[in-house]
mmCIF file of C-alpha atoms and ligand atoms in Angstrom:
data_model
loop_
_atom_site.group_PDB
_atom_site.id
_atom_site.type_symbol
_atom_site.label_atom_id
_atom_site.label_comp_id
_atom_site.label_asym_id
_atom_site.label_seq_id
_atom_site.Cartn_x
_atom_site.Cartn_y
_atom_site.Cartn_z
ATOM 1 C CA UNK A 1 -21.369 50.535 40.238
ATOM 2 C CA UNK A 2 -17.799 50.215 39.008
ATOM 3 C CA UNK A 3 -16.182 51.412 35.641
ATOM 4 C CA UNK A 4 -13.072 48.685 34.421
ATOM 5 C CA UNK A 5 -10.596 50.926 31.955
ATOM 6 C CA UNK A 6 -8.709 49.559 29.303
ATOM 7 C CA UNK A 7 -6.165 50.919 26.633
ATOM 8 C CA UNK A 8 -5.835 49.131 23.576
ATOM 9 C CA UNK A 9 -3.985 49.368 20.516
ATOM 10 C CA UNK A 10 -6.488 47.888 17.740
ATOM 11 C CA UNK A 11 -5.154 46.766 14.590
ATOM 12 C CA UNK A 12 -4.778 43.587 12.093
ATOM 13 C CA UNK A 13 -2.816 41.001 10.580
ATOM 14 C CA UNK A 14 -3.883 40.517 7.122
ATOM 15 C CA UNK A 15 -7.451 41.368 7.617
ATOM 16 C CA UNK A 16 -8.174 39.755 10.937
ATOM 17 C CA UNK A 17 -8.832 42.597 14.274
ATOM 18 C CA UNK A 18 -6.071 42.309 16.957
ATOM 19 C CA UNK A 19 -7.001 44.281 20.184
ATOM 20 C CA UNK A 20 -4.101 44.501 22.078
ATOM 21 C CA UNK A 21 -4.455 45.242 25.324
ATOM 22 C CA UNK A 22 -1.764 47.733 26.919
ATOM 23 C CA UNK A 23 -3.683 48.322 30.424
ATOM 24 C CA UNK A 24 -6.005 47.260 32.376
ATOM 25 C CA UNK A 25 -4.998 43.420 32.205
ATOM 26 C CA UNK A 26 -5.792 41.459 35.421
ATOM 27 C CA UNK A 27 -3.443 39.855 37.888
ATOM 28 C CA UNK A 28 -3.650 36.149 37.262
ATOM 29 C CA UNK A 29 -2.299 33.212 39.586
ATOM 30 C CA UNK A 30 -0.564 30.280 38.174
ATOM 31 C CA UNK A 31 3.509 29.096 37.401
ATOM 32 C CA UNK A 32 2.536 28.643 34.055
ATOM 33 C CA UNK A 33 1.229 30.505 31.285
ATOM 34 C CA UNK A 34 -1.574 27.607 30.682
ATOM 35 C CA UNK A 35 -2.519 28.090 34.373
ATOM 36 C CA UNK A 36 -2.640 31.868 34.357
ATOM 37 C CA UNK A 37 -5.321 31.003 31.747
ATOM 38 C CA UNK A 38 -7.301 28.654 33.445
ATOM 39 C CA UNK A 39 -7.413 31.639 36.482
ATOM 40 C CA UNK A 40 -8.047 33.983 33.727
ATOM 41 C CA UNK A 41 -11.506 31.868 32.575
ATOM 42 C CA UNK A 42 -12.412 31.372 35.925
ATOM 43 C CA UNK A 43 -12.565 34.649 37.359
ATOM 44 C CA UNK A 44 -12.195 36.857 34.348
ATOM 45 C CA UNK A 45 -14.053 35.676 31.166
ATOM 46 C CA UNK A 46 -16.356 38.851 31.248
ATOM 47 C CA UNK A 47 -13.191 40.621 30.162
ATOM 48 C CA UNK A 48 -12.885 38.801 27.732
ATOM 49 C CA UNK A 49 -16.612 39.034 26.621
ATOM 50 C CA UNK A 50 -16.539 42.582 27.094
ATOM 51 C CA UNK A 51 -13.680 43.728 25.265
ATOM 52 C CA UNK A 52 -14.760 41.271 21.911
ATOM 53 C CA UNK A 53 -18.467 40.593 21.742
ATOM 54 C CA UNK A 54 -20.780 43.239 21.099
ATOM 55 C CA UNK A 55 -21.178 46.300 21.164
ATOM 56 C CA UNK A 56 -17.478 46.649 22.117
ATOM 57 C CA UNK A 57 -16.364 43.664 19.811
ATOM 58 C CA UNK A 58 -17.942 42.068 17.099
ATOM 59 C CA UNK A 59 -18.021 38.348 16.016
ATOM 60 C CA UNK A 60 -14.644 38.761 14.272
ATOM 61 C CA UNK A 61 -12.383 40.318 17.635
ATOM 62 C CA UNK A 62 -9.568 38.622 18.966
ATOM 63 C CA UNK A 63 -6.968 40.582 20.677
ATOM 64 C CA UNK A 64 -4.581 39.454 23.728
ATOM 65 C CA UNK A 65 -3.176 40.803 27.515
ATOM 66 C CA UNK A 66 0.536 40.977 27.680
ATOM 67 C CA UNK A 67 2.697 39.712 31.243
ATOM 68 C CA UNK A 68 5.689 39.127 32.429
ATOM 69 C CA UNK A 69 6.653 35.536 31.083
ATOM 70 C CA UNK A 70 6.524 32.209 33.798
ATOM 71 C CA UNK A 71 9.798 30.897 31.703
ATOM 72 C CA UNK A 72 13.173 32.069 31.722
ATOM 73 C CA UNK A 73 13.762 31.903 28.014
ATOM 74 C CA UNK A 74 10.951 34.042 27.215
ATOM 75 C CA UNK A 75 10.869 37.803 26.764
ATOM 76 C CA UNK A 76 7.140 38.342 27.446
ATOM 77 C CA UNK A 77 3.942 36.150 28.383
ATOM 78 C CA UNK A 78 0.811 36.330 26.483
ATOM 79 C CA UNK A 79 -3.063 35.738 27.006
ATOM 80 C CA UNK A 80 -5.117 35.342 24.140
ATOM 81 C CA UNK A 81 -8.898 36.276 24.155
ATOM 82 C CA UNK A 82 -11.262 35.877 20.995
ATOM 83 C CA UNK A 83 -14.925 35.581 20.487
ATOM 84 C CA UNK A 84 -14.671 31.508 20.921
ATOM 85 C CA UNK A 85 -12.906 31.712 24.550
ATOM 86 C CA UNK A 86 -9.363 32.164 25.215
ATOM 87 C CA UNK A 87 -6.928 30.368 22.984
ATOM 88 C CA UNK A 88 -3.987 28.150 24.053
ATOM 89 C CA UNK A 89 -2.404 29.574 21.142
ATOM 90 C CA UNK A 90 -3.297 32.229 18.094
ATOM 91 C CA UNK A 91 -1.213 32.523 15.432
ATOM 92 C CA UNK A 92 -2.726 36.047 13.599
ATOM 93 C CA UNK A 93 -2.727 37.082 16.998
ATOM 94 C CA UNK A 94 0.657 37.244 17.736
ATOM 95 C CA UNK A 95 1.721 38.196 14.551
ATOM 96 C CA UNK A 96 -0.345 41.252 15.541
ATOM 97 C CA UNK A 97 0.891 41.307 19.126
ATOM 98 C CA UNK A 98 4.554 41.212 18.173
ATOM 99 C CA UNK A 99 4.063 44.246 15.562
ATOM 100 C CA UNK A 100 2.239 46.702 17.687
ATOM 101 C CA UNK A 101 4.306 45.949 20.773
ATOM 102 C CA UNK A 102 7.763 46.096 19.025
ATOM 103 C CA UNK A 103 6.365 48.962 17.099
ATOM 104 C CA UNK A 104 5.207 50.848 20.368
ATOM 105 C CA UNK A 105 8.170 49.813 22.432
ATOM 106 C CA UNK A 106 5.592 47.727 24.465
ATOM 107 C CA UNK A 107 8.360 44.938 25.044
ATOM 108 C CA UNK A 108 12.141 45.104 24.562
ATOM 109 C CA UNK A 109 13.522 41.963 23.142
ATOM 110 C CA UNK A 110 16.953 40.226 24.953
ATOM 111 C CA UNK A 111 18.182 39.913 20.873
ATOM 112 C CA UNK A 112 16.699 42.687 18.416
ATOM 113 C CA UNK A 113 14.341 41.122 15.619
ATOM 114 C CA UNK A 114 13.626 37.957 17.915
ATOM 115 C CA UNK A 115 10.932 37.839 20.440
ATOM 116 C CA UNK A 116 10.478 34.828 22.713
ATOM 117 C CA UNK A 117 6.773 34.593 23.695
ATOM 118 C CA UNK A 118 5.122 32.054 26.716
ATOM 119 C CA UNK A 119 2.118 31.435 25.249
ATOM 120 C CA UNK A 120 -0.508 28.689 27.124
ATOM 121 C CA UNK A 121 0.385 26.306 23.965
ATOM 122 C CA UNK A 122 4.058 26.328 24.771
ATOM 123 C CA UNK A 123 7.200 28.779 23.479
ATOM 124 C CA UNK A 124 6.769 30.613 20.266
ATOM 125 C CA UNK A 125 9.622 32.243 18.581
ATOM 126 C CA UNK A 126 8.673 34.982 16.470
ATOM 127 C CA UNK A 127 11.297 37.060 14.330
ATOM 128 C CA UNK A 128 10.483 40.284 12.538
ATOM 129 C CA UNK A 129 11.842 42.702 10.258
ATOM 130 C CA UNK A 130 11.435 46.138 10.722
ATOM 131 C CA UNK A 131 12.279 49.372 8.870
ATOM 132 C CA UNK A 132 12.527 52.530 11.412
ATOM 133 C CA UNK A 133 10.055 52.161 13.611
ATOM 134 C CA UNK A 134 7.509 49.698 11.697
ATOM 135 C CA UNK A 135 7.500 46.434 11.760
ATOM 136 C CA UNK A 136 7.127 44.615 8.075
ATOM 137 C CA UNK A 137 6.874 41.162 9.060
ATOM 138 C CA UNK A 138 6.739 38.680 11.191
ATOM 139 C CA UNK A 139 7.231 35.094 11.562
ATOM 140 C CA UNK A 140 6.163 32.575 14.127
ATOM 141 C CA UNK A 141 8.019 29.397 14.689
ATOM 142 C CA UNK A 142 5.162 28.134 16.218
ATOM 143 C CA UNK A 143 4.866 24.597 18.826
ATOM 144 C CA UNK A 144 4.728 21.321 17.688
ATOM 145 C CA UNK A 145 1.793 20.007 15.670
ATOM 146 C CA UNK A 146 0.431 16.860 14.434
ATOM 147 C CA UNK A 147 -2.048 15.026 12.261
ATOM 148 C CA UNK A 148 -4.773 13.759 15.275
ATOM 149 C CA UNK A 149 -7.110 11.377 13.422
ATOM 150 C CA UNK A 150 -7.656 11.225 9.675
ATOM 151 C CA UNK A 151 -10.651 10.125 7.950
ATOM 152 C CA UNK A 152 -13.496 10.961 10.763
ATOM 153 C CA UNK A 153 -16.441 10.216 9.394
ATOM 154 C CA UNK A 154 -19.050 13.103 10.290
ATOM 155 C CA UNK A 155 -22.525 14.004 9.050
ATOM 156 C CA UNK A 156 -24.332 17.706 8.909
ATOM 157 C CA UNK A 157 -27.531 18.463 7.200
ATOM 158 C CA UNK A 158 -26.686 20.660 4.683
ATOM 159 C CA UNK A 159 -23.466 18.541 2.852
ATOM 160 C CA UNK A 160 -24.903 14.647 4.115
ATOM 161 C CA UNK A 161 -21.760 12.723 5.047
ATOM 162 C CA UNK A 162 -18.020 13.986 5.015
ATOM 163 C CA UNK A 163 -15.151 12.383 5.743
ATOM 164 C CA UNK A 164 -12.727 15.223 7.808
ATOM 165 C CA UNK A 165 -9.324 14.986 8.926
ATOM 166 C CA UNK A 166 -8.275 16.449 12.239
ATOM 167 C CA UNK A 167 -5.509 18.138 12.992
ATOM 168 C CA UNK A 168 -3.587 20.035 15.776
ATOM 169 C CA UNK A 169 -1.720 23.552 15.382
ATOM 170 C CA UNK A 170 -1.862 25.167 19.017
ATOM 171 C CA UNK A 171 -5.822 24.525 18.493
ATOM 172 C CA UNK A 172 -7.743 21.588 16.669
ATOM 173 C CA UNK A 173 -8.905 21.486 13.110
ATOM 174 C CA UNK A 174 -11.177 20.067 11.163
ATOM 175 C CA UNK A 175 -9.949 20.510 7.850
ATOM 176 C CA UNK A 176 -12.549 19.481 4.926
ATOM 177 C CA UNK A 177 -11.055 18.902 1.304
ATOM 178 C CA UNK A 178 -12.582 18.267 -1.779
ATOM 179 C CA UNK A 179 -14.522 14.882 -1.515
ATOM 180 C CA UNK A 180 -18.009 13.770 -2.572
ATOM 181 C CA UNK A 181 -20.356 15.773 -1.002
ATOM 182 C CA UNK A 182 -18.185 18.976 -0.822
ATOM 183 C CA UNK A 183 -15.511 20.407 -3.805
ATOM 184 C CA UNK A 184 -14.761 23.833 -2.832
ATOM 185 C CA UNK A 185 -15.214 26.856 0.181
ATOM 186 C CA UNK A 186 -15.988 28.967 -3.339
ATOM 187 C CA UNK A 187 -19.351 27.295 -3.723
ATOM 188 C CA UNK A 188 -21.293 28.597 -0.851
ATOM 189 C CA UNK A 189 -21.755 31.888 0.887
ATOM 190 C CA UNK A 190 -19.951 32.996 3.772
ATOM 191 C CA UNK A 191 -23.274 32.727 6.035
ATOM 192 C CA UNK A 192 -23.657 29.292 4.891
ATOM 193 C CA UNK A 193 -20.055 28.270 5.468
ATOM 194 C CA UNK A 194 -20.406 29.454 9.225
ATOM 195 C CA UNK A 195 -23.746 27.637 9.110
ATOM 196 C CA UNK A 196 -21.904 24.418 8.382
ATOM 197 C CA UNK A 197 -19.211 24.996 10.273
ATOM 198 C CA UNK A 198 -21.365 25.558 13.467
ATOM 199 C CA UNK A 199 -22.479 22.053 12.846
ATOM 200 C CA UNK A 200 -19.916 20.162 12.017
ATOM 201 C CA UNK A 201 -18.030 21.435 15.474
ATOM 202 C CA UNK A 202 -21.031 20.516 17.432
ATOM 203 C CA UNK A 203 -21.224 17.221 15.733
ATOM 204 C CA UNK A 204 -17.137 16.358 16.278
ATOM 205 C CA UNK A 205 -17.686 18.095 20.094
ATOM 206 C CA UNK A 206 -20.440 15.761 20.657
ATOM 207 C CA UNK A 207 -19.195 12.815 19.178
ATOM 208 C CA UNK A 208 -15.202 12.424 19.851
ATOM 209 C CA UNK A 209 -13.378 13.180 22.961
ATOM 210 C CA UNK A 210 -10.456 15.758 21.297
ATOM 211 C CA UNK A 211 -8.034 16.286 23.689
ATOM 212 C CA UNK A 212 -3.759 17.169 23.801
ATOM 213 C CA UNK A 213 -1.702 14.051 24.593
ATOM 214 C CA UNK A 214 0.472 15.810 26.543
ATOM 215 C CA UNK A 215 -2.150 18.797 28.306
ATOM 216 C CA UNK A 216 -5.878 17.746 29.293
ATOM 217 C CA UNK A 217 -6.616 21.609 29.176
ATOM 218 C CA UNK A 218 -6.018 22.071 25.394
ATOM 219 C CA UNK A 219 -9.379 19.759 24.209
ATOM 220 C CA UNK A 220 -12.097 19.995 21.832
ATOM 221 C CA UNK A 221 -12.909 22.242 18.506
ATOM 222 C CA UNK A 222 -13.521 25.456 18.423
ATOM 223 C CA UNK A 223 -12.870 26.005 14.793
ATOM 224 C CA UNK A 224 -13.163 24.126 11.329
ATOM 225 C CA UNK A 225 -11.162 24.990 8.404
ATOM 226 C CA UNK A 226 -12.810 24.807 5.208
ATOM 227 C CA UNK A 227 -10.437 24.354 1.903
ATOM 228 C CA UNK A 228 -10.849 25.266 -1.587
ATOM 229 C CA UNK A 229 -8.597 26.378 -4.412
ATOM 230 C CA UNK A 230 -6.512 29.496 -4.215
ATOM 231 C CA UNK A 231 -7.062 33.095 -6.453
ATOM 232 C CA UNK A 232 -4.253 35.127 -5.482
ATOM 233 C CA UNK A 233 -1.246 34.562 -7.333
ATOM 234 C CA UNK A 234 1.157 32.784 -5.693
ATOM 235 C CA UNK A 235 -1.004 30.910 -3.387
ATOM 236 C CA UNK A 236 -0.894 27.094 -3.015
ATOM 237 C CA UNK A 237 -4.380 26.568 -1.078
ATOM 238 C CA UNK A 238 -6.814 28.318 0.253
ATOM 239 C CA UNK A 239 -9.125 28.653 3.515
ATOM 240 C CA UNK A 240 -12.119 29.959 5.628
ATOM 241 C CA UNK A 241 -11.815 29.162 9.178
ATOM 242 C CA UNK A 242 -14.617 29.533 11.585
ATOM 243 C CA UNK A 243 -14.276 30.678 14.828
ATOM 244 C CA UNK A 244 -16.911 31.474 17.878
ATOM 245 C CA UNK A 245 -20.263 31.917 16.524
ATOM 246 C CA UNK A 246 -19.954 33.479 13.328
ATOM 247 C CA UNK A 247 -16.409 34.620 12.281
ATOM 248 C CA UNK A 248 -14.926 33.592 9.362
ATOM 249 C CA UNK A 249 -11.045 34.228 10.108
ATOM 250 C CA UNK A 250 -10.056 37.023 7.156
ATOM 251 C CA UNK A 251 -6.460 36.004 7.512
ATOM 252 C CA UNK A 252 -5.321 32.361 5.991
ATOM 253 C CA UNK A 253 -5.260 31.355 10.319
ATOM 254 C CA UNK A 254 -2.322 30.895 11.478
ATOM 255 C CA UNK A 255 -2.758 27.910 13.826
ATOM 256 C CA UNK A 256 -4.959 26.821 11.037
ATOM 257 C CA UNK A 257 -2.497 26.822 8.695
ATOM 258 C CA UNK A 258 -0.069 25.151 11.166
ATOM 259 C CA UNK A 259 -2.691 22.557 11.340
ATOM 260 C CA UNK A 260 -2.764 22.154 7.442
ATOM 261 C CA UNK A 261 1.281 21.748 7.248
ATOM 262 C CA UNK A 262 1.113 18.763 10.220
ATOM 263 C CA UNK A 263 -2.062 17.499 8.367
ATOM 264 C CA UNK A 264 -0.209 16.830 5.039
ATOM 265 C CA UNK A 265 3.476 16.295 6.084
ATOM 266 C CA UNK A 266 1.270 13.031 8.657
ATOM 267 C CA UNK A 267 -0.665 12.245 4.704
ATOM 268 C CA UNK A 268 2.752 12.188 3.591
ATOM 269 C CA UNK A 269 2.042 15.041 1.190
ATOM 270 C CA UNK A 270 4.553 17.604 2.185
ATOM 271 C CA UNK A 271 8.012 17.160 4.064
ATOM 272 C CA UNK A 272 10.715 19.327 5.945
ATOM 273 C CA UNK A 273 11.816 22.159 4.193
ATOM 274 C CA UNK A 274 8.410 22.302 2.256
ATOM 275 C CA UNK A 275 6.376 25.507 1.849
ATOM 276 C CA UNK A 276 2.608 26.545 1.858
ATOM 277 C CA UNK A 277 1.512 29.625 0.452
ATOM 278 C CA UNK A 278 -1.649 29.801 2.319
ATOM 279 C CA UNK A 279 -4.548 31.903 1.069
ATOM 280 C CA UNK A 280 -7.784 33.417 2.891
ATOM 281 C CA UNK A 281 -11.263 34.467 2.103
ATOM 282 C CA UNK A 282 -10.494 37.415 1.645
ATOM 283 C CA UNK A 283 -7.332 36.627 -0.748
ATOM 284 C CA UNK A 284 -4.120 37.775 1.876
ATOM 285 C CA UNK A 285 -1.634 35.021 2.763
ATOM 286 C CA UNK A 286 0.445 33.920 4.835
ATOM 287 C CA UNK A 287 3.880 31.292 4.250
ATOM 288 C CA UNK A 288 3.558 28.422 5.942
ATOM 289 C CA UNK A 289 6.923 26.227 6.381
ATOM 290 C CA UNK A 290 7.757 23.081 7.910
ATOM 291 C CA UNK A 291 10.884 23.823 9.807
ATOM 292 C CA UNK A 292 11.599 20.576 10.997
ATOM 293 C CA UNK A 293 10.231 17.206 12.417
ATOM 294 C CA UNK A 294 9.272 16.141 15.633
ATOM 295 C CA UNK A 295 7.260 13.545 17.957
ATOM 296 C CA UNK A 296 4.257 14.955 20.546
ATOM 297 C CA UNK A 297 3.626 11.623 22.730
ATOM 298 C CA UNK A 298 4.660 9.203 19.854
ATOM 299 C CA UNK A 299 3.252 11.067 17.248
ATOM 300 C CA UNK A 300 4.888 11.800 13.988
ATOM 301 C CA UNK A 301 4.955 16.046 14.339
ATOM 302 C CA UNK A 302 6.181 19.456 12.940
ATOM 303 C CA UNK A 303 7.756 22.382 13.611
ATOM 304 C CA UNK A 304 5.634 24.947 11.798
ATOM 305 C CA UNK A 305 6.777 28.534 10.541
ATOM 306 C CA UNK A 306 3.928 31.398 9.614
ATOM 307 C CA UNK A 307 4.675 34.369 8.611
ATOM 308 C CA UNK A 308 2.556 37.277 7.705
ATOM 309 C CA UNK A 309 2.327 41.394 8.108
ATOM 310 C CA UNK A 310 -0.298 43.428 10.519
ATOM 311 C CA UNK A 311 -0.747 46.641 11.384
ATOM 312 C CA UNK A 312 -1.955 49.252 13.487
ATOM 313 C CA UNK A 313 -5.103 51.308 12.787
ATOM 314 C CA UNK A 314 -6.171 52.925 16.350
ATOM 315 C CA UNK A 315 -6.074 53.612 19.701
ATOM 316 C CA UNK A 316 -8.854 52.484 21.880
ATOM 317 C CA UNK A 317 -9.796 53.249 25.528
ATOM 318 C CA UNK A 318 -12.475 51.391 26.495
ATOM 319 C CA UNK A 319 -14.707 51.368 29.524
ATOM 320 C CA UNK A 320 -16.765 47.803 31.104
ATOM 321 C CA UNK A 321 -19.337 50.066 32.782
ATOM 322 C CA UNK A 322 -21.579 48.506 35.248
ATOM 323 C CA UNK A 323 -24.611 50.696 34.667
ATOM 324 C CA UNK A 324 -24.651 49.272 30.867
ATOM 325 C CA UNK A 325 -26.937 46.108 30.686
ATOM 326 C CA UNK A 326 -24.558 45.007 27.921
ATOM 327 C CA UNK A 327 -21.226 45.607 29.756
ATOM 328 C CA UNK A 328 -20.335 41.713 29.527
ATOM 329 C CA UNK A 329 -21.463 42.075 25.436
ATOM 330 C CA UNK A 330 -23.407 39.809 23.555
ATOM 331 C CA UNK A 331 -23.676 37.727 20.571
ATOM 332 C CA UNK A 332 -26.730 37.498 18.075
HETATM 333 O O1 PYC B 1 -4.557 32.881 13.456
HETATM 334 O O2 PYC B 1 -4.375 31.169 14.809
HETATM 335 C C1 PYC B 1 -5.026 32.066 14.289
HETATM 336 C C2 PYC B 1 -6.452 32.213 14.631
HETATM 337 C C3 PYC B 1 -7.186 31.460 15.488
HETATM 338 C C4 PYC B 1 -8.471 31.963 15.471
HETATM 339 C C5 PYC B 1 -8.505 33.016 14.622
HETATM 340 N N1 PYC B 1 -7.251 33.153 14.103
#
């Protein structure tokens, strides 16, 4: 019987849990960050399991494992882990990550107020403020993203048929906008909105082969934003984005919302320079910016910026103990 330890700072970024975890992470193989976490799912996923399902976790957890970075013009690697699997990239993550590791003197960045992070997606570049030791904000200038298909025609029993667009932000998307069969995320309950959303990824999953044009590993949908019209002042849009089973993110998403800006500067709808106040179901937001155009294999892409706040609220050691039955966790 064997007892795996693990220190972790717990905390969030505008609502959503970030368990950072400051020992206990596993040597991984691999020249790149995206290859550490391919080693990572293959040997480790209980880890992951353990640390963010139940009873440790809940359906909500994400948190990440820190390394040394595989690139030369990064300051620190990270390893995201969530309830859905282990993300390529996580944007309320590492606005969490940066703030409790700056804030703990975790990492030491080569320039103050600028840390350069390897993440599995690519390089992020993330550049806080901070006021003695605490960290105010932070903001991601996150890897390239683009408008995948538009118009996918889908069908789930509870809205009939929908017409979603997909798009990428360092995960896929589908992001569903007032149409026919569906006006607002306001109008149903967050059970039923995970109940739909469950459904509409298996449908996309099991219909359309979703993959990266430039990295096989990054393919499918774990999530699916759902849209509706903001309530906090200031706000342009809102969203509720499902993730694993049955979390609805509490923070506007920041991939998401990377995925929005590429989805309406490729409609044509927003441009360089533009901003996106970006609202969650809970009301907390984060600014959304597209800092400048690009091209992923051909495709018409962005640059996106997020920023948003997070904070500590705990310290956590936490034990995988063999002789519990639920030491790899659960999900109802
Ligand atoms: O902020 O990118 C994000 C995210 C992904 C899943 C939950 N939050």
């Amino acid at each position: 019987m064997a007892v795996t330890e693990f220190e972790c700072i717990d905390g969030h970024t505008c609502g959503n849990p970030v368990r950072l975890v400051t020992k206990g992470a596993p040597e991984l193989t691999g020249n790149t960050q995206a290859e550490r976490r391919l080693d990572f799912l293959a040997r480790y996923d209980w880890m992951r399991t353990g640390l963010m399902d139940e009873p440790r976790g809940h359906a909500q957890m994400s948190g990440a494992f820190l390394y040394p970075p595989t690139r030369d013009d990064c300051d620190v690697a990270v390893l995201y882990i969530e309830t859905s699997g282990c993300l390529p990239m996580c944007g309320h993550g590492t606005i969490g990550v940066v703030t409790m590791a700056i804030e703990h003197g975790i990492v030491t960045p080569k320039t103050p107020g600028v840390l350069n992070l390897d993440t599995p997606a690519g390089k992020v570049v993330a550049e806080y403020t901070q006021v003695g030791r605490k960290v105010q904000s932070v903001k991601l200038t996150n890897v390239p993203s683009f408008l995948y298909m538009k118009d996918v025609e889908v069908e789930i029993a509870a809205l009939g048929k929908l017409k979603v667009d997909i798009a990428y932000g360092g995960n896929f998307y589908p992001i569903v906008e007032a149409q026919q069969n569906y006006r607002d995320m306001a109008d149903y309950t967050p059970a039923q909105l995970v109940a739909m959303g469950n459904e509409l990824r298996d449908y996309l999953n099991a219909h359309f082969d979703i993959v990266h044009p430039l990295d096989a590993n990054i393919r499918g949908v774990r999530h699916v934003q759902w849209t509706g019209a903001p309530k906090t002042p200031g706000s342009h849009a809102a969203n509720a984005v499902l993730y694993g089973a049955a979390a609805l993110d509490r923070s506007p998403c920041g991939t998401g919302t990377s995925a929005r800006l590429a989805q309406r500067y490729g409609r044509g709808l927003m441009q360089a320079g533009d901003v996106l106040v970006h609202e969650s179901i809970i009301g907390s937001q984060f600014t959304g910016t597209i800092e400048a155009e690009c091209e992923v294999a051909g495709i018409p892409a962005i640059i996106p910026g997020v920023a948003g706040w997070a904070i500590t609220t705990g310290y956590n050691r936490i034990l995988l103990d063999d002789a519990d039955p639920y030491v790899h966790g659960f999900v109802v």
